[in-house]
mmCIF file of C-alpha atoms and ligand atoms in Angstrom:
data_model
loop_
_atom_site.group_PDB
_atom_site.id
_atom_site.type_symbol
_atom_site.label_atom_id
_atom_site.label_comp_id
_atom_site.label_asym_id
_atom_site.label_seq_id
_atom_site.Cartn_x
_atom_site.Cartn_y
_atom_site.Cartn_z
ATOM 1 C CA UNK A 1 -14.294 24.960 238.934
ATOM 2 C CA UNK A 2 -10.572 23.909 239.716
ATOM 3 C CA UNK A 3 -10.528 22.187 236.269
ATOM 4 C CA UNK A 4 -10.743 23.956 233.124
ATOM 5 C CA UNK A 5 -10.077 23.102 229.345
ATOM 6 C CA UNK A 6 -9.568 25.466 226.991
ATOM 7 C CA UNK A 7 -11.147 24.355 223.171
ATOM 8 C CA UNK A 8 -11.552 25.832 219.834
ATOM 9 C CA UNK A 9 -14.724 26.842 218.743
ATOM 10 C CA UNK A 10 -16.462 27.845 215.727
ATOM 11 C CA UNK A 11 -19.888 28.918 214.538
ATOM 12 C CA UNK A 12 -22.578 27.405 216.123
ATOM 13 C CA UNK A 13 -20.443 26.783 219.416
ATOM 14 C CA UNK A 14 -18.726 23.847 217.469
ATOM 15 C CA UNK A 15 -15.769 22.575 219.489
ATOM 16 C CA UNK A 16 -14.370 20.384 216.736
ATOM 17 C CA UNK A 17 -10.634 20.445 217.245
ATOM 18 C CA UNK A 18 -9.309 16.511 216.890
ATOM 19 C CA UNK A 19 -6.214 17.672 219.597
ATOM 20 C CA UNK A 20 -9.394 18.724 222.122
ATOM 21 C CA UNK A 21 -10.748 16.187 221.297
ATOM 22 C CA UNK A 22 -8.068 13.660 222.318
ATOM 23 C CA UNK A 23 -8.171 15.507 225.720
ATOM 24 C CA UNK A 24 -12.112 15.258 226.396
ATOM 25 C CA UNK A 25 -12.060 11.198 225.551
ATOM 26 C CA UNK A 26 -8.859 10.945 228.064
ATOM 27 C CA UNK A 27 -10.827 13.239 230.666
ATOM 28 C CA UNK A 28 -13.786 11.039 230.116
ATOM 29 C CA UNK A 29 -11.073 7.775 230.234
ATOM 30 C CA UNK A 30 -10.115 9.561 233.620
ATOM 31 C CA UNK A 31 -13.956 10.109 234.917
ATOM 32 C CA UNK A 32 -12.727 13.926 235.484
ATOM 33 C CA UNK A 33 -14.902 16.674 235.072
ATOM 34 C CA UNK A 34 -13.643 20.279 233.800
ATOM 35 C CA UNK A 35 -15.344 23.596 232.322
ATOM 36 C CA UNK A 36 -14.991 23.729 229.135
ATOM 37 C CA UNK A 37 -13.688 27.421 228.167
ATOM 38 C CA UNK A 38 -14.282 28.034 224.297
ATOM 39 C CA UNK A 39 -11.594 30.098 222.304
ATOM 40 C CA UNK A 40 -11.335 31.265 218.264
ATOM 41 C CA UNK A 41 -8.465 30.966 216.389
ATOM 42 C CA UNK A 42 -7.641 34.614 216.902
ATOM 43 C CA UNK A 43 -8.601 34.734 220.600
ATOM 44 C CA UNK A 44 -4.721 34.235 221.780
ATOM 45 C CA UNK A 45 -5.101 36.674 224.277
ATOM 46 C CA UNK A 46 -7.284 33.880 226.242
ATOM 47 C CA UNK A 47 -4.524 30.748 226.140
ATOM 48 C CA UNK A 48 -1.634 33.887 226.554
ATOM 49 C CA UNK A 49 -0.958 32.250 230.268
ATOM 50 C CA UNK A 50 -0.089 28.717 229.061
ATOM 51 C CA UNK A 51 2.626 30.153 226.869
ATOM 52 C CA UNK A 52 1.311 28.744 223.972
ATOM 53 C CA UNK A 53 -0.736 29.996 221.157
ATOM 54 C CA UNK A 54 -2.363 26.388 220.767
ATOM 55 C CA UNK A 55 -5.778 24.395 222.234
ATOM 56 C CA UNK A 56 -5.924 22.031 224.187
ATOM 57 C CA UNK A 57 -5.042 24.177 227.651
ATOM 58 C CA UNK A 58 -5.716 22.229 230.648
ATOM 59 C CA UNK A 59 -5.543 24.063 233.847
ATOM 60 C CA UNK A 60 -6.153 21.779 237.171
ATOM 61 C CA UNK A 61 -5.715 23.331 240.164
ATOM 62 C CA UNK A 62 -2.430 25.729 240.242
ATOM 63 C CA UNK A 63 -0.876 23.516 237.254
ATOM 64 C CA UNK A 64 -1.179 24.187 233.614
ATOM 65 C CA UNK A 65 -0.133 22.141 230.663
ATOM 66 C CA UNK A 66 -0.828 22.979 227.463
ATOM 67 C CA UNK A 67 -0.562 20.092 224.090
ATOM 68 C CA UNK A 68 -2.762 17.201 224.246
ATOM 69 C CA UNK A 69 0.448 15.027 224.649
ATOM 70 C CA UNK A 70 1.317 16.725 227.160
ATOM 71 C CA UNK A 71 -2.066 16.890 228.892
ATOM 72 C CA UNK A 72 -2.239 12.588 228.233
ATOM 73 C CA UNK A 73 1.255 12.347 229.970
ATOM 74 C CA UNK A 74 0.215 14.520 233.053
ATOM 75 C CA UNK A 75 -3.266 13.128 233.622
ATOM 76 C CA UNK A 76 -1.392 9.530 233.698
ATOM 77 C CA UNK A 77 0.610 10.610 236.243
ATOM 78 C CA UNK A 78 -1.387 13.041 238.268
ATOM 79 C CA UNK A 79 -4.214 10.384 238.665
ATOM 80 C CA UNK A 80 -2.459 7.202 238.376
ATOM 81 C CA UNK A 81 -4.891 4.684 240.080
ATOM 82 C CA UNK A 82 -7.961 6.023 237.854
ATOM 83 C CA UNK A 83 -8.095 4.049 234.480
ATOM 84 C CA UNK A 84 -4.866 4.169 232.912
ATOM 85 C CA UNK A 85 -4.736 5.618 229.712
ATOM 86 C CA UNK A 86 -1.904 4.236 228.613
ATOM 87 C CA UNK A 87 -1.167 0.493 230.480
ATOM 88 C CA UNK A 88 1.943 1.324 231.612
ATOM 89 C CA UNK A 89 5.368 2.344 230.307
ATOM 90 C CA UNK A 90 5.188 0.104 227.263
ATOM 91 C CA UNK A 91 1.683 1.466 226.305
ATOM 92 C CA UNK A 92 2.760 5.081 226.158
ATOM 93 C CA UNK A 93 5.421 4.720 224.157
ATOM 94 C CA UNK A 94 2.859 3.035 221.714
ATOM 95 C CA UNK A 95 0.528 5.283 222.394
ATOM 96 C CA UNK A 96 3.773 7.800 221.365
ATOM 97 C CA UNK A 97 3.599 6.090 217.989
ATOM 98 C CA UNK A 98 0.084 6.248 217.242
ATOM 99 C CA UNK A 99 0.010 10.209 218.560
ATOM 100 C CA UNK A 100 3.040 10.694 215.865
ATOM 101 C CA UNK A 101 1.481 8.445 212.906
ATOM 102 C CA UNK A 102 -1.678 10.482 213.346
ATOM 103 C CA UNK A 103 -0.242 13.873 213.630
ATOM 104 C CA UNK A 104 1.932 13.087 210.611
ATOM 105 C CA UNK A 105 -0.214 11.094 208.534
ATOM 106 C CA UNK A 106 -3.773 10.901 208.761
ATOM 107 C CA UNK A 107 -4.548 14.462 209.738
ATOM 108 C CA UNK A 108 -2.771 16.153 206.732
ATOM 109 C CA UNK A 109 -4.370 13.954 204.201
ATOM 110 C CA UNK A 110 -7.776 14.524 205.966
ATOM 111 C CA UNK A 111 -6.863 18.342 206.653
ATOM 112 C CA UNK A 112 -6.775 18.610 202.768
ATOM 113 C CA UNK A 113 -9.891 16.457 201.628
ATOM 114 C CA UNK A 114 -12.263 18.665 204.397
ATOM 115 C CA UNK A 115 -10.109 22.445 204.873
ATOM 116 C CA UNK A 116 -12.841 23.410 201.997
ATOM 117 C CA UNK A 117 -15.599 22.677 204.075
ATOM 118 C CA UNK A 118 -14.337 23.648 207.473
ATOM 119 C CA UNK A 119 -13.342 26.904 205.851
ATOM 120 C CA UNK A 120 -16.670 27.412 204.495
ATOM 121 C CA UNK A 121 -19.086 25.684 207.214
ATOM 122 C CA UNK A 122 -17.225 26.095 211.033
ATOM 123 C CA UNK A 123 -14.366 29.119 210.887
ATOM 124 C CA UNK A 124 -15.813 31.717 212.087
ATOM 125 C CA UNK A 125 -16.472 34.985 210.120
ATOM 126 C CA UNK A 126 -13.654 36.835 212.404
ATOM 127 C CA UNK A 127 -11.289 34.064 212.157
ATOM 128 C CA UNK A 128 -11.452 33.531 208.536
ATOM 129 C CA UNK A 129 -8.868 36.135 207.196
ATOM 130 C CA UNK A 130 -6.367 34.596 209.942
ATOM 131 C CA UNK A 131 -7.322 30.916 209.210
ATOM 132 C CA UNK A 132 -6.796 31.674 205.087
ATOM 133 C CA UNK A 133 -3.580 33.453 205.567
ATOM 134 C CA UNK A 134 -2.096 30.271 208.129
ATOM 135 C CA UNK A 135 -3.707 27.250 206.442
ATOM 136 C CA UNK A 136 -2.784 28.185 202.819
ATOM 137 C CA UNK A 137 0.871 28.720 204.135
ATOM 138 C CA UNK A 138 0.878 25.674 205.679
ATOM 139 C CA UNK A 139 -0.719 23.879 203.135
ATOM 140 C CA UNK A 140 1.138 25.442 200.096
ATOM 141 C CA UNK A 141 -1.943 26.229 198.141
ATOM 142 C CA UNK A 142 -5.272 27.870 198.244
ATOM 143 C CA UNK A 143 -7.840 26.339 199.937
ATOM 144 C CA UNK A 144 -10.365 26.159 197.211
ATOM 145 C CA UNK A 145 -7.123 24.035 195.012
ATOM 146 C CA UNK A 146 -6.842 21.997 198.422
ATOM 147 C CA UNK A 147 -10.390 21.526 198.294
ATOM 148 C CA UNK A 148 -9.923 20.101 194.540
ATOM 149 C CA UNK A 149 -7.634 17.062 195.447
ATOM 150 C CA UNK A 150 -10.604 15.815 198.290
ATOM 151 C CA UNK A 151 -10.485 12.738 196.100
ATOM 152 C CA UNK A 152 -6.813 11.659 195.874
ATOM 153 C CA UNK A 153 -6.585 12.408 199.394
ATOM 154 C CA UNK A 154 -9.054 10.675 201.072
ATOM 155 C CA UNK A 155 -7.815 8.003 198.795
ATOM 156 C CA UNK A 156 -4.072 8.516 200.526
ATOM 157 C CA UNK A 157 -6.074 8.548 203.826
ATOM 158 C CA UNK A 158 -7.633 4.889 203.126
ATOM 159 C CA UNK A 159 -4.656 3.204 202.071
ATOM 160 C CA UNK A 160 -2.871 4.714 205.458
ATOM 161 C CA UNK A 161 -5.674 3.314 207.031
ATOM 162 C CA UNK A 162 -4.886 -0.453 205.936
ATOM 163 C CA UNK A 163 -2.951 -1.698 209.233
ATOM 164 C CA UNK A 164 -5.309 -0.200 211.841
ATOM 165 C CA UNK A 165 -8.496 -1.474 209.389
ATOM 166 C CA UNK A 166 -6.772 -4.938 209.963
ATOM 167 C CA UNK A 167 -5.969 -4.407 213.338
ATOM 168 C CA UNK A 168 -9.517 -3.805 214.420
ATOM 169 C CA UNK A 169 -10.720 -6.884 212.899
ATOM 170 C CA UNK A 170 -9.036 -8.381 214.863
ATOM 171 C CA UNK A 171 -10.182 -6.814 218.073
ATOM 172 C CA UNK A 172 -12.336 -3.792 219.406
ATOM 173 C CA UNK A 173 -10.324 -1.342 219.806
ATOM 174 C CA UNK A 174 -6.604 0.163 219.258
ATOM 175 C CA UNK A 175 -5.196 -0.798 222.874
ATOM 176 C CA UNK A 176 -7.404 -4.513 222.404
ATOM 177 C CA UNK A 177 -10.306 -5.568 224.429
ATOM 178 C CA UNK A 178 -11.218 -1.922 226.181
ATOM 179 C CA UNK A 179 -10.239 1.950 224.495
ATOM 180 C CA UNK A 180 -7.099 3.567 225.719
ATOM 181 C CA UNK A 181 -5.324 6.892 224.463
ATOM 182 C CA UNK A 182 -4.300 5.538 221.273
ATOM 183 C CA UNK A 183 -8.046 4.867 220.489
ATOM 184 C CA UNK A 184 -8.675 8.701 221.322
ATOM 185 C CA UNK A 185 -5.758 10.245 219.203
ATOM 186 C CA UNK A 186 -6.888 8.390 216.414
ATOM 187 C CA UNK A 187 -10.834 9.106 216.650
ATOM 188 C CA UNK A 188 -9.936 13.061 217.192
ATOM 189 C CA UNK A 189 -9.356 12.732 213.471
ATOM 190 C CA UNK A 190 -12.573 11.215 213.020
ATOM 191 C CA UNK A 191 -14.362 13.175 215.034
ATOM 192 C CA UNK A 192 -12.897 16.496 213.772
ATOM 193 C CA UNK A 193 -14.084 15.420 210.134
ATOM 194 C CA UNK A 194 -17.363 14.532 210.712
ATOM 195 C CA UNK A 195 -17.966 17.922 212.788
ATOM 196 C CA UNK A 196 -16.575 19.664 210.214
ATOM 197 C CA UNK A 197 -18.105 18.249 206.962
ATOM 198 C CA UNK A 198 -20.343 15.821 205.379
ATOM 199 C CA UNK A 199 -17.906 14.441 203.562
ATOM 200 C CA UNK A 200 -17.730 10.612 204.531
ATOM 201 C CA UNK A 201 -14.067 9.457 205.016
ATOM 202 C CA UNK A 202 -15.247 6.026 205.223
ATOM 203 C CA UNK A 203 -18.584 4.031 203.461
ATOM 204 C CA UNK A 204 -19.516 0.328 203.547
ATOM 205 C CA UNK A 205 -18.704 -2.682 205.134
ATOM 206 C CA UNK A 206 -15.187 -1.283 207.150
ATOM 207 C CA UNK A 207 -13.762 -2.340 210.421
ATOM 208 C CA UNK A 208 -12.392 1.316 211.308
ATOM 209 C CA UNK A 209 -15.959 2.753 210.835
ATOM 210 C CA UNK A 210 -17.465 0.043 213.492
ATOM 211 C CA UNK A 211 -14.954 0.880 215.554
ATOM 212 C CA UNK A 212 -15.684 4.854 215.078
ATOM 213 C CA UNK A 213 -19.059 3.782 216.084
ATOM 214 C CA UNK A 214 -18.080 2.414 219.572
ATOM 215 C CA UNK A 215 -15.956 5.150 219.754
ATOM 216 C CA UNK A 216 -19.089 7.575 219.604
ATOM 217 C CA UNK A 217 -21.266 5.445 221.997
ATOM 218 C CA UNK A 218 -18.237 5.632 224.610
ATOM 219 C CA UNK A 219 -18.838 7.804 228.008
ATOM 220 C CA UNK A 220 -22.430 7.698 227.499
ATOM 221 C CA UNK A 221 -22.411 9.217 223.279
ATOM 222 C CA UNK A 222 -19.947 12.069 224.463
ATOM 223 C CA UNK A 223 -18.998 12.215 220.735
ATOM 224 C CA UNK A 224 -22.134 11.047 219.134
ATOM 225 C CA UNK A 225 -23.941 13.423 221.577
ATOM 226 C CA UNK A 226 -22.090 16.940 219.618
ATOM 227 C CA UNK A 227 -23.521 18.249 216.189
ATOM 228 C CA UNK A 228 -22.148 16.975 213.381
ATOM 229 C CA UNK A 229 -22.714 16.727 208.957
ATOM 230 C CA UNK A 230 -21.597 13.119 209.094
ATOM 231 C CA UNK A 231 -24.024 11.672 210.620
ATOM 232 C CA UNK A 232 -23.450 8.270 209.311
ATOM 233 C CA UNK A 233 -22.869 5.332 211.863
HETATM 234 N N1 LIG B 1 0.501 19.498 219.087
HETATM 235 C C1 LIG B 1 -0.622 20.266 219.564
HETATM 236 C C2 LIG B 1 -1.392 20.811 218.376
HETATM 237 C C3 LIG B 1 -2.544 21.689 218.829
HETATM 238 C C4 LIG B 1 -3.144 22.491 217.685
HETATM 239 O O1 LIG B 1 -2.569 22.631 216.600
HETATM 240 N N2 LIG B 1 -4.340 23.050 217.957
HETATM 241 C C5 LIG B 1 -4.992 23.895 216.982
HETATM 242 C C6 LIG B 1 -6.477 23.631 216.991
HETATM 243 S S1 LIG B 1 -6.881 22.135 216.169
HETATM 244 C C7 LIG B 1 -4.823 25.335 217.377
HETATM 245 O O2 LIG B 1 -4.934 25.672 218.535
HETATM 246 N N3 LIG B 1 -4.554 26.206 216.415
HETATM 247 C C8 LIG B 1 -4.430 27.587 216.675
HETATM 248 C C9 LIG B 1 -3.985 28.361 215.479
HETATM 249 O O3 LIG B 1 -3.896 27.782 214.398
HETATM 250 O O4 LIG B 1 -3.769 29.555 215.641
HETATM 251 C C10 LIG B 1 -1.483 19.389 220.469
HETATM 252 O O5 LIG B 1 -1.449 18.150 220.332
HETATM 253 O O6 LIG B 1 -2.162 19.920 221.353
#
């Protein structure tokens, strides 16, 4: 096929990364089709052509573009009359926002409350010396102390959570009456988590979790349709 993405992957074949998984709900969004080509952490040598050491790759045709920004911003304007992802002009640079906010916000808090179980339940057995040695730079500590602040972080995560909790009850989704990019950079968090552990980020009567239920019925269950430990919702 002309059209390929390049994912993580784990054990089990678990692609579970919340970047690829901003760029499979926008592919869906875009009703385009691509094989999906899994990588590991330590596979480099298979993404070595996008000049990146990151997933998401997307190669379409003779182009490749590699960063799931990057891969939004292309698929806008590469097939422009199919379902806009972003609206128009205005809409991406929200969309900008929302791809920032997450990336800065939401994921770290969430990284810390689940790296114990993604450590323990998805890495791989030959990625887990590399992922140790990265994510415990990165995060500053071990992952097993990481692991011991799951409850002040997911705490952190909630409270960041209070605008878009109020913002969906007050319509169905991020972009308003039908899901747009912002939607999908936001449930790649969700999605990642509940792939990754059975930790619940969210319980009880919550606007965001409705909406993370949509969210997994979209594109006939593509995300509810993947394994996962949280199986709530
Ligand atoms: N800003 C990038 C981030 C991509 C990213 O960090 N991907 C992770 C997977 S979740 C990765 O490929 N990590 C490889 C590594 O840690 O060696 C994007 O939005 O695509």
């Amino acid at each position: 096929m002309a059209r390929q993405l390049f994912e993580l992957v784990g054990t089990d074949d678990r692609r579970f990364s919340p970047y690829c998984w901003r760029t499979r709900m926008a592919l869906a969004h875009k009703r385009l089709e691509a094989a999906r080509v899994p990588v590991r952490f330590t596979e480099k040598e298979l993404i070595a052509f996008s000049g990146g050491a990151t997933v998401p790759v997307l190669v379409d045709g003779p182009n490749t573009v590699r960063d799931s920004w990057a891969i939004a911003c292309y698929l806008e304007e590469t097939y422009p009359t199919a379902h806009s992802l972003f609206g128009g002009p205005e809409g991406r640079a929200l969309a900008r926002f929302f791809n920032l906010w997450t990336d800065s916000v939401l994921q770290p808090s969430v990284f810390q409350a689940i790296v114990g179980d993604l450590f323990a339940l998805v890495v791989d057995p030959a990625d887990k010396e590399y992922f140790r040695k990265t994510r415990e730079a990165r995060l500053g500590r071990t992952i097993e102390e990481a692991h011991a602040l799951r409850p002040e972080k997911l705490a952190a995560f909630k409270a960041a959570l209070a605008p878009l909790r109020q913002l969906l009850a007050e319509q169905p989704f991020v972009c308003g009456a039908k899901p747009g990019y912002a939607d999908y950079i936001v449930f790649g968090t969700f999605q990642w988590a509940r792939m990754v552990s059975a930790c619940p980020l969210l319980e009880g009567e919550d606007a965001v979790l409705a909406w993370r239920a949509r969210m997994l019925d979209l594109y006939g269950g593509l995300g509810r349709g993947v394994a996962a430990f949280d199986t709530a919702a």
